Amino acid sequence: MTSELDERFDRVLVVDFGAQYAQLIARRVREAHVFSEIVPRDITVAEAAAKNPQAIILSGGPASVYADDAYSIDPGFFEMGVPLLGICYGHQLLAHGLGGVVDRRESGEYGKAELVAGNDPSVLFDGLPEEQSVWMSHGDAVSKAPPGFTVTASTPGSPVAAMEDQARSLFGVQFHPEVAHTPRGQDLLKQFLYEAAGARPAWTHVSIIERAVERIRDQVGDRQVICGLSGGVDSAVAAALVHKAIGDQLTCVFIDHGLLRFEEAEQVVETFGRSFHVNLIHVDASDRFIAALAGEADPERKRKIIGETFIRVFEEVAADLQDVDFLVQGTLYPDIIESGTKDAAKIKSHHNVGGLPDDMHFELVEPLRDLFKDEVRAVGEELGLPDEIVWRQPFPGPGLAIRIIGDVTAERLEILRAADRIIAEEIRRAGLYRELWQSFGVLAGIKTVGVQGDERTYAHPLILRAVTSDDAMTADWARLPYEVLERISSRVINEVDGINRVTYDISSKPPATIEWE
């Protein structure tokens, strides 16, 4: 899934057993400045060994080790000689696979628990308090550690809440050190990474940039590159990295597909003219995109149409340039995971992953492919990009087309664009813009009855969506103050023709997605 690392960086493999925690574990490892890669649970020992990992972490999972369809792992992982940490379900797999006892407790252990460390020397708990709060989420528990292991901590519901076999560098914890509800969890992970595994904290923002620059130069050589700028942080950071690597070999193209937010096209041209010292071509193709989308209501087809039209316009622009072979894409690590891999079912086609045509004439340059969103922002700041770019809320490549349920028309785009402007203004006015991952409006494919000026109206409802998140892999609906909701609703209904009702989406991800289509 990810590209080869050079010898400057150690790699930690996070084996995904189906829980949402795998992505969080991977991010916590990177926060400790060690590169992490999520791999599927059916990865073989040979495949894992070929990646030359410095350590392996087995994630949590939803199942019992005794279930008929329980996820398993090759016992050869325990004999690789690579330091290994099992977390929650991974902890139980480790115990079960090496001769310990895992059994069903009379009652599960969920939420906060008080952990007490044992008296024996421990690598993981060295320097940590003897008693601390941890976060549990399990029904089964390890009641007897395997031969060779020392029990290093327990809770009332977990006799073997942590165990270590220091001779073989095998470790297990029943709780979740990766979540914020385990206050000293990051310290424990660092103990495993630095002390048990000897991993070097070399994955820094500066080293990420240096690595990206080297890889771009190796891939591109002296050939020409084209980059699509959308105004979002992903394309901006990708462009800045490529420009740092190859300079004038890069031509940036801003294609206005007519699906942007209020005055965003003008903002993009002004901002990049000020912030980037590269050749920028501005193409207004809005009529072409809207015509291509006419009558199409299926969200996956919308994405495919936009992706294909986008790349065709790029090809036409590139035809007027000399010998352009490469296209820069702002693909992120979560895009790869969500678009469907061996270890993650396809949720939706991402514009940067599944939305491009098979016969595309460019080779992709994807300098952000290994990065989470927070890493991209940090790299952007390191590169000196302005705050209005680095901290702009994520905006999907297909733009407002996937925030309009049903047919995309010029009229409906103008309605949504006007409402979205009001949402952004009120969120900024309340000082909440940087606190929210995304805040936007969705135009439903229905109309509702209303009353305005003593007259009956029949107009669109607007769905307001605001979420908090760290990386978009999971998200929670934002608890916006009532007065903010009131101002947004009042302004939208009074100022935007075609909307007579505002509702607020209070769904989390999962089970919902952040976007509606």
XYZ file of C-alpha atoms in Angstrom:
517
model
C 0.000 0.000 0.000
C 2.785 2.419 0.828
C 6.036 3.013 -0.948
C 9.381 1.714 0.149
C 11.112 3.649 2.892
C 14.800 4.405 2.802
C 17.064 3.342 5.633
C 16.581 6.641 7.486
C 13.205 5.465 8.738
C 12.122 2.504 10.823
C 8.748 0.969 9.972
C 6.083 -0.296 12.375
C 3.395 -2.571 10.939
C -0.084 -2.194 12.439
C -2.066 -5.360 11.714
C -5.725 -4.421 11.278
C -8.174 -6.831 12.903
C -11.246 -4.880 11.913
C -11.538 -2.281 14.659
C -11.594 1.456 14.059
C -8.621 1.656 16.407
C -6.085 0.478 13.805
C -5.941 3.907 12.149
C -5.656 5.604 15.526
C -2.799 3.325 16.547
C -1.002 4.144 13.310
C -1.392 7.876 13.939
C -0.167 7.585 17.526
C 2.954 5.775 16.322
C 3.617 8.591 13.878
C 3.073 11.157 16.624
C 6.011 9.420 18.310
C 7.937 10.206 15.077
C 8.090 6.609 13.856
C 6.628 5.626 10.488
C 3.650 3.252 10.649
C 1.854 1.256 7.984
C -1.523 -0.457 8.316
C -1.512 -3.984 6.883
C -4.353 -6.525 6.506
C -4.883 -9.292 9.008
C -4.187 -11.954 6.349
C -0.678 -10.701 5.623
C 1.782 -13.593 5.623
C 4.940 -13.810 7.688
C 6.991 -13.638 4.501
C 5.139 -10.531 3.297
C 5.627 -8.861 6.676
C 9.309 -9.807 6.840
C 9.846 -8.356 3.351
C 8.845 -4.942 4.719
C 11.696 -5.199 7.246
C 9.638 -3.935 10.213
C 11.242 -2.635 13.352
C 8.137 -3.661 15.300
C 4.659 -5.093 14.830
C 1.446 -4.059 16.605
C -1.682 -6.226 16.566
C -4.758 -3.987 16.756
C -8.002 -4.496 18.595
C -10.979 -6.151 16.925
C -14.657 -6.860 17.484
C -14.553 -10.659 17.781
C -13.767 -13.352 20.340
C -10.772 -15.623 19.739
C -13.169 -18.535 20.251
C -15.760 -17.449 17.664
C -16.229 -19.739 14.655
C -15.240 -16.914 12.323
C -12.592 -15.432 14.615
C -9.738 -13.587 12.969
C -6.448 -15.387 13.430
C -2.793 -14.784 12.705
C 0.033 -17.074 11.681
C 1.874 -18.168 14.875
C 5.043 -17.574 12.901
C 4.654 -13.875 13.707
C 5.546 -14.679 17.306
C 8.782 -16.354 16.168
C 10.007 -13.627 13.796
C 12.263 -12.066 16.384
C 10.578 -8.708 15.771
C 9.255 -6.884 18.872
C 5.478 -7.298 18.937
C 2.723 -5.595 20.919
C -0.813 -6.965 21.060
C -3.590 -4.513 21.970
C -7.041 -5.687 23.162
C -7.975 -8.437 20.669
C -4.323 -8.558 19.622
C -3.399 -9.145 23.271
C -5.838 -12.061 23.434
C -4.526 -13.517 20.150
C -1.005 -13.395 21.546
C -2.033 -15.165 24.745
C -4.216 -17.746 22.973
C -1.598 -18.492 20.333
C 1.211 -19.129 22.825
C -0.603 -21.328 25.331
C -2.258 -18.837 27.676
C -5.918 -18.888 28.697
C -8.561 -16.487 27.383
C -12.049 -16.835 28.815
C -15.378 -15.079 28.960
C -15.790 -13.003 32.101
C -19.091 -12.846 33.962
C -19.344 -9.241 32.881
C -17.392 -7.395 30.224
C -15.140 -4.466 30.962
C -16.070 -1.328 29.052
C -14.945 2.235 29.564
C -12.729 3.558 32.323
C -10.864 1.052 34.493
C -8.205 1.388 37.185
C -4.986 -0.387 36.286
C -2.470 -1.527 38.904
C 1.061 -2.396 37.801
C 2.763 -5.503 39.167
C 5.976 -5.686 41.158
C 8.144 -7.293 38.485
C 10.348 -5.150 36.226
C 8.471 -3.968 33.154
C 9.610 -2.367 29.923
C 6.210 -0.866 29.108
C 5.474 0.551 32.570
C 8.959 1.743 33.452
C 8.639 5.297 34.751
C 4.819 5.228 34.710
C 2.588 5.425 37.804
C 1.823 2.159 39.604
C -1.865 3.022 39.342
C -3.471 4.739 36.379
C -6.744 5.036 34.501
C -7.087 3.128 31.224
C -9.823 2.577 28.651
C -11.239 -0.925 28.222
C -13.573 -2.413 25.607
C -13.779 -6.212 25.819
C -15.920 -9.164 26.849
C -13.225 -11.856 26.948
C -10.115 -11.498 29.090
C -6.771 -13.226 29.499
C -6.934 -15.149 32.771
C -3.560 -16.917 32.497
C -0.468 -15.660 30.700
C 1.433 -18.003 28.357
C 4.624 -19.726 29.541
C 7.552 -17.320 29.643
C 5.373 -14.237 30.209
C 5.271 -12.046 33.292
C 1.984 -10.410 34.302
C 2.849 -6.728 34.590
C -0.566 -5.167 35.328
C -4.157 -6.047 36.187
C -7.582 -4.481 36.630
C -10.650 -5.769 38.506
C -11.994 -7.243 35.273
C -8.704 -8.350 33.691
C -6.328 -10.514 35.728
C -3.773 -10.224 32.924
C -4.300 -6.656 31.759
C -0.670 -6.496 30.600
C 2.031 -9.089 30.071
C 5.603 -9.228 28.810
C 8.092 -11.801 27.578
C 11.161 -9.606 27.473
C 13.415 -12.391 26.204
C 11.339 -12.693 23.018
C 10.241 -9.010 22.951
C 6.562 -9.944 23.052
C 4.118 -7.636 24.853
C 0.371 -7.459 25.335
C -2.086 -5.013 26.895
C -5.829 -5.536 27.244
C -6.605 -1.806 27.344
C -6.352 0.784 24.559
C -3.252 2.976 24.997
C -4.000 4.775 21.708
C -7.161 6.545 22.894
C -7.249 9.851 24.757
C -9.185 8.189 27.604
C -5.943 6.397 28.565
C -4.011 9.488 29.717
C -0.571 7.806 29.839
C -1.194 5.617 26.814
C 1.127 7.534 24.498
C 3.924 7.214 27.046
C 3.407 3.446 27.092
C 3.507 3.290 23.285
C 6.745 5.262 23.307
C 8.202 2.784 25.793
C 7.390 -0.016 23.375
C 8.678 1.841 20.329
C 11.876 3.266 21.811
C 12.864 0.853 24.571
C 11.470 -2.503 23.446
C 11.816 -2.058 19.676
C 14.696 0.416 19.522
C 12.843 2.463 16.899
C 14.386 5.780 15.952
C 12.173 8.909 16.185
C 13.186 10.068 12.707
C 9.735 10.559 11.103
C 9.620 14.355 11.468
C 8.094 17.060 9.301
C 11.515 18.047 8.004
C 12.456 14.446 7.187
C 9.082 13.861 5.504
C 9.794 16.823 3.224
C 13.336 15.663 2.498
C 12.110 12.166 1.642
C 9.318 13.477 -0.578
C 11.669 15.772 -2.465
C 14.121 12.937 -3.126
C 11.390 10.552 -4.293
C 9.886 13.171 -6.624
C 13.263 13.878 -8.202
C 13.959 10.162 -8.634
C 10.550 9.580 -10.244
C 10.399 12.628 -12.477
C 13.989 13.250 -13.507
C 14.144 16.167 -15.919
C 10.645 15.695 -17.363
C 7.674 18.062 -17.126
C 4.915 17.832 -14.507
C 1.411 19.270 -14.315
C -0.463 19.814 -11.061
C -4.106 20.568 -10.458
C -4.727 23.190 -7.801
C -8.121 23.164 -6.125
C -7.467 25.658 -3.336
C -7.510 22.934 -0.701
C -4.636 22.037 1.581
C -3.906 18.693 -0.074
C -3.282 19.988 -3.591
C -1.463 23.047 -2.216
C 0.993 21.023 -0.127
C 1.472 18.530 -2.952
C 2.243 21.379 -5.346
C 4.624 23.014 -2.890
C 6.531 19.758 -2.388
C 6.815 19.105 -6.102
C 7.892 22.679 -6.788
C 10.527 22.435 -4.066
C 11.817 19.294 -5.759
C 11.809 20.266 -9.445
C 11.148 24.005 -9.674
C 10.229 25.264 -13.139
C 9.512 21.753 -14.431
C 6.115 22.141 -12.707
C 3.102 23.876 -14.223
C 0.085 24.336 -11.956
C -3.396 24.353 -13.435
C -6.500 25.568 -11.674
C -9.599 24.106 -13.315
C -12.786 25.810 -12.217
C -15.370 23.056 -12.547
C -18.207 25.290 -11.384
C -18.664 23.195 -8.256
C -16.696 25.382 -5.851
C -17.871 27.412 -2.879
C -18.784 31.101 -2.952
C -16.061 33.198 -4.672
C -13.592 30.358 -4.189
C -12.373 30.438 -7.780
C -11.367 34.085 -7.394
C -9.753 33.330 -4.032
C -7.725 30.465 -5.462
C -6.297 32.547 -8.289
C -5.442 35.430 -5.942
C -3.965 33.240 -3.220
C -1.794 31.091 -5.445
C -0.667 34.078 -7.434
C 0.618 35.497 -4.151
C 1.861 32.301 -2.498
C 3.387 30.259 -5.312
C 6.204 31.284 -7.632
C 5.102 28.863 -10.351
C 3.388 29.116 -13.689
C -0.375 29.033 -13.036
C -2.947 28.368 -15.750
C -6.591 29.160 -14.940
C -9.230 27.259 -16.925
C -12.951 27.998 -16.555
C -14.655 24.721 -17.515
C -17.772 25.116 -15.381
C -20.230 24.859 -18.273
C -18.597 21.653 -19.452
C -18.808 19.948 -16.047
C -22.417 20.988 -15.403
C -23.421 19.764 -18.851
C -21.702 16.414 -18.223
C -23.581 16.010 -14.921
C -27.001 16.892 -16.348
C -29.655 14.375 -15.319
C -27.245 12.236 -13.256
C -28.398 11.491 -9.700
C -26.255 8.478 -8.744
C -23.404 9.629 -6.445
C -20.851 7.131 -7.733
C -21.592 8.085 -11.333
C -21.235 11.761 -10.401
C -17.775 11.093 -9.021
C -16.766 9.129 -12.107
C -18.092 11.808 -14.469
C -16.293 14.581 -12.603
C -13.066 12.587 -12.384
C -13.096 11.725 -16.080
C -14.025 15.251 -17.207
C -11.354 16.652 -14.929
C -8.621 14.507 -16.416
C -9.790 15.180 -19.987
C -9.493 18.925 -19.401
C -6.044 18.314 -17.973
C -5.060 16.384 -21.070
C -6.204 19.238 -23.278
C -4.207 21.761 -21.254
C -1.183 19.471 -21.252
C -1.423 19.090 -25.028
C -0.626 22.788 -25.308
C 2.397 22.334 -23.066
C 5.586 20.590 -24.061
C 6.114 16.922 -23.165
C 4.114 16.711 -19.928
C 4.312 13.159 -18.549
C 3.239 13.451 -14.924
C 0.169 14.559 -12.969
C 0.428 15.549 -9.303
C -2.369 14.274 -7.075
C -3.023 15.159 -3.429
C -3.915 11.574 -2.483
C -3.764 10.931 1.282
C -3.388 7.712 3.252
C -7.056 7.702 4.420
C -8.126 8.047 0.754
C -6.330 4.788 -0.007
C -7.849 2.978 2.969
C -11.426 4.152 2.345
C -11.332 3.465 -1.387
C -10.975 -0.232 -0.702
C -7.973 -2.376 0.125
C -7.496 -5.933 1.308
C -8.075 -4.747 4.873
C -10.801 -2.147 4.307
C -14.025 -2.467 2.371
C -14.685 0.178 -0.270
C -16.784 2.963 1.235
C -16.811 5.295 -1.754
C -14.670 6.226 -4.723
C -12.380 9.115 -3.891
C -11.669 11.683 -6.577
C -7.958 11.059 -6.012
C -8.226 7.265 -6.105
C -11.244 5.664 -7.754
C -12.515 8.578 -9.812
C -9.870 8.628 -12.559
C -10.319 6.915 -15.930
C -8.364 3.753 -16.741
C -6.908 5.214 -19.946
C -5.409 8.279 -18.295
C -2.332 9.500 -20.182
C -0.336 10.668 -17.155
C 1.806 8.901 -14.619
C 0.770 9.963 -11.112
C 3.023 11.754 -8.659
C 1.516 11.375 -5.165
C 3.845 12.933 -2.577
C 1.221 12.804 0.227
C 0.119 9.205 -0.291
C 1.643 8.009 2.997
C 0.355 10.908 5.127
C -2.618 11.557 7.365
C -4.326 14.960 7.205
C -2.693 16.344 10.335
C 0.718 15.441 8.912
C -0.142 17.248 5.666
C -1.060 20.425 7.561
C 2.169 20.243 9.554
C 4.190 19.803 6.364
C 2.333 22.752 4.830
C 3.272 24.960 7.759
C 6.878 23.769 7.523
C 6.880 24.750 3.847
C 5.640 28.229 4.744
C 2.185 28.053 3.188
C -0.304 30.680 4.473
C -2.802 29.811 7.190
C -5.776 30.362 4.891
C -4.536 27.420 2.829
C -3.107 25.160 5.542
C -6.140 25.423 7.801
C -8.872 25.511 5.190
C -11.490 22.891 5.974
C -11.344 19.808 3.719
C -13.370 20.093 0.546
C -14.095 17.080 -1.671
C -12.632 16.955 -5.164
C -16.117 16.633 -6.729
C -17.088 19.786 -4.827
C -20.686 20.777 -4.276
C -21.870 18.083 -6.690
C -21.798 15.521 -3.894
C -23.529 17.900 -1.490
C -26.509 18.120 -3.830
C -28.691 15.032 -3.615
C -29.982 14.206 -7.071
C -29.570 16.252 -10.217
C -26.869 18.939 -10.243
C -28.046 22.120 -11.948
C -26.725 25.663 -12.131
C -29.748 26.862 -10.125
C -29.256 24.341 -7.314
C -25.535 25.105 -7.204
C -26.238 28.799 -6.704
C -28.709 28.039 -3.901
C -26.236 25.795 -2.074
C -23.333 28.169 -2.687
C -25.249 31.060 -1.088
C -26.235 28.953 1.925
C -22.712 27.574 2.351
C -21.315 31.122 2.409
C -23.593 31.977 5.339
C -22.577 28.821 7.212
C -18.880 29.646 6.824
C -19.397 33.251 7.922
C -21.298 32.297 11.083
C -18.888 29.489 12.002
C -15.960 31.899 11.689
C -17.867 34.588 13.582
C -18.327 32.135 16.468
C -14.586 31.301 16.458
C -15.264 27.659 15.646
C -13.728 27.289 12.188
C -10.395 25.804 13.336
C -12.112 23.599 15.922
C -14.295 21.859 13.345
C -13.056 19.321 10.826
C -15.792 20.348 8.380
C -18.927 22.482 8.397
C -21.130 22.758 5.327
C -24.617 22.524 3.866
C -26.291 19.732 1.916
C -29.172 20.355 -0.481
C -31.618 17.475 -0.249
C -33.310 16.132 -3.336
C -36.762 16.999 -2.005
C -38.921 20.043 -1.330
C -40.904 20.887 1.786
C -43.857 23.081 2.621
C -43.236 26.292 4.503
C -44.838 29.641 5.303
C -43.163 32.968 4.547
C -44.940 36.316 4.483
C -48.293 34.635 5.144
C -47.856 32.648 1.944
C -47.298 28.968 1.389
C -43.846 28.060 0.071
C -42.568 24.866 -1.476
C -38.787 24.918 -1.390
C -35.652 22.978 -0.512
C -34.624 21.989 3.006
C -30.963 22.586 3.839
C -29.130 19.992 5.936
C -26.413 21.547 8.072
C -23.449 19.251 8.741
C -20.619 20.009 11.185
C -18.213 17.399 12.516
C -15.131 17.081 14.666
C -12.358 14.661 13.721
C -8.608 14.134 13.705
C -8.209 12.503 10.300
C -11.689 11.802 8.845
C -11.376 8.076 9.524
C -13.899 8.602 12.318
C -15.913 11.727 13.124
C -18.450 12.967 15.643
C -21.153 15.539 15.077
C -20.246 18.906 16.526
C -22.247 20.226 19.471
C -22.716 23.690 18.023
C -24.181 26.280 20.392
C -27.906 26.869 19.907
C -27.332 30.541 19.175
C -25.003 29.635 16.276
C -27.560 27.202 14.878
C -30.231 29.848 15.254
C -28.222 32.493 13.372
C -27.403 30.114 10.538
C -31.003 28.966 10.194
C -32.438 32.466 10.341
C -30.000 33.911 7.809
C -30.264 31.022 5.347
C -34.068 31.043 5.315
C -34.280 34.823 5.043
C -31.419 35.454 2.630
C -31.396 32.454 0.282
C -34.224 32.103 -2.205
C -35.240 28.473 -2.600
C -34.669 27.302 1.014
C -37.429 27.322 3.628
C -36.158 24.883 6.252
C -32.829 24.053 7.982
C -32.099 20.768 9.744
C -28.976 19.640 11.629
C -27.320 16.273 11.002
C -26.329 14.643 14.314
C -24.896 11.429 12.869
C -21.384 10.237 13.682
C -18.961 8.349 11.422
C -19.414 5.442 11.570
C -22.202 4.587 10.852
C -22.667 7.612 8.575
C -19.999 9.173 6.367
C -19.022 12.833 6.654
C -20.264 13.702 3.179
C -23.793 12.712 2.164
C -22.843 11.201 -1.192
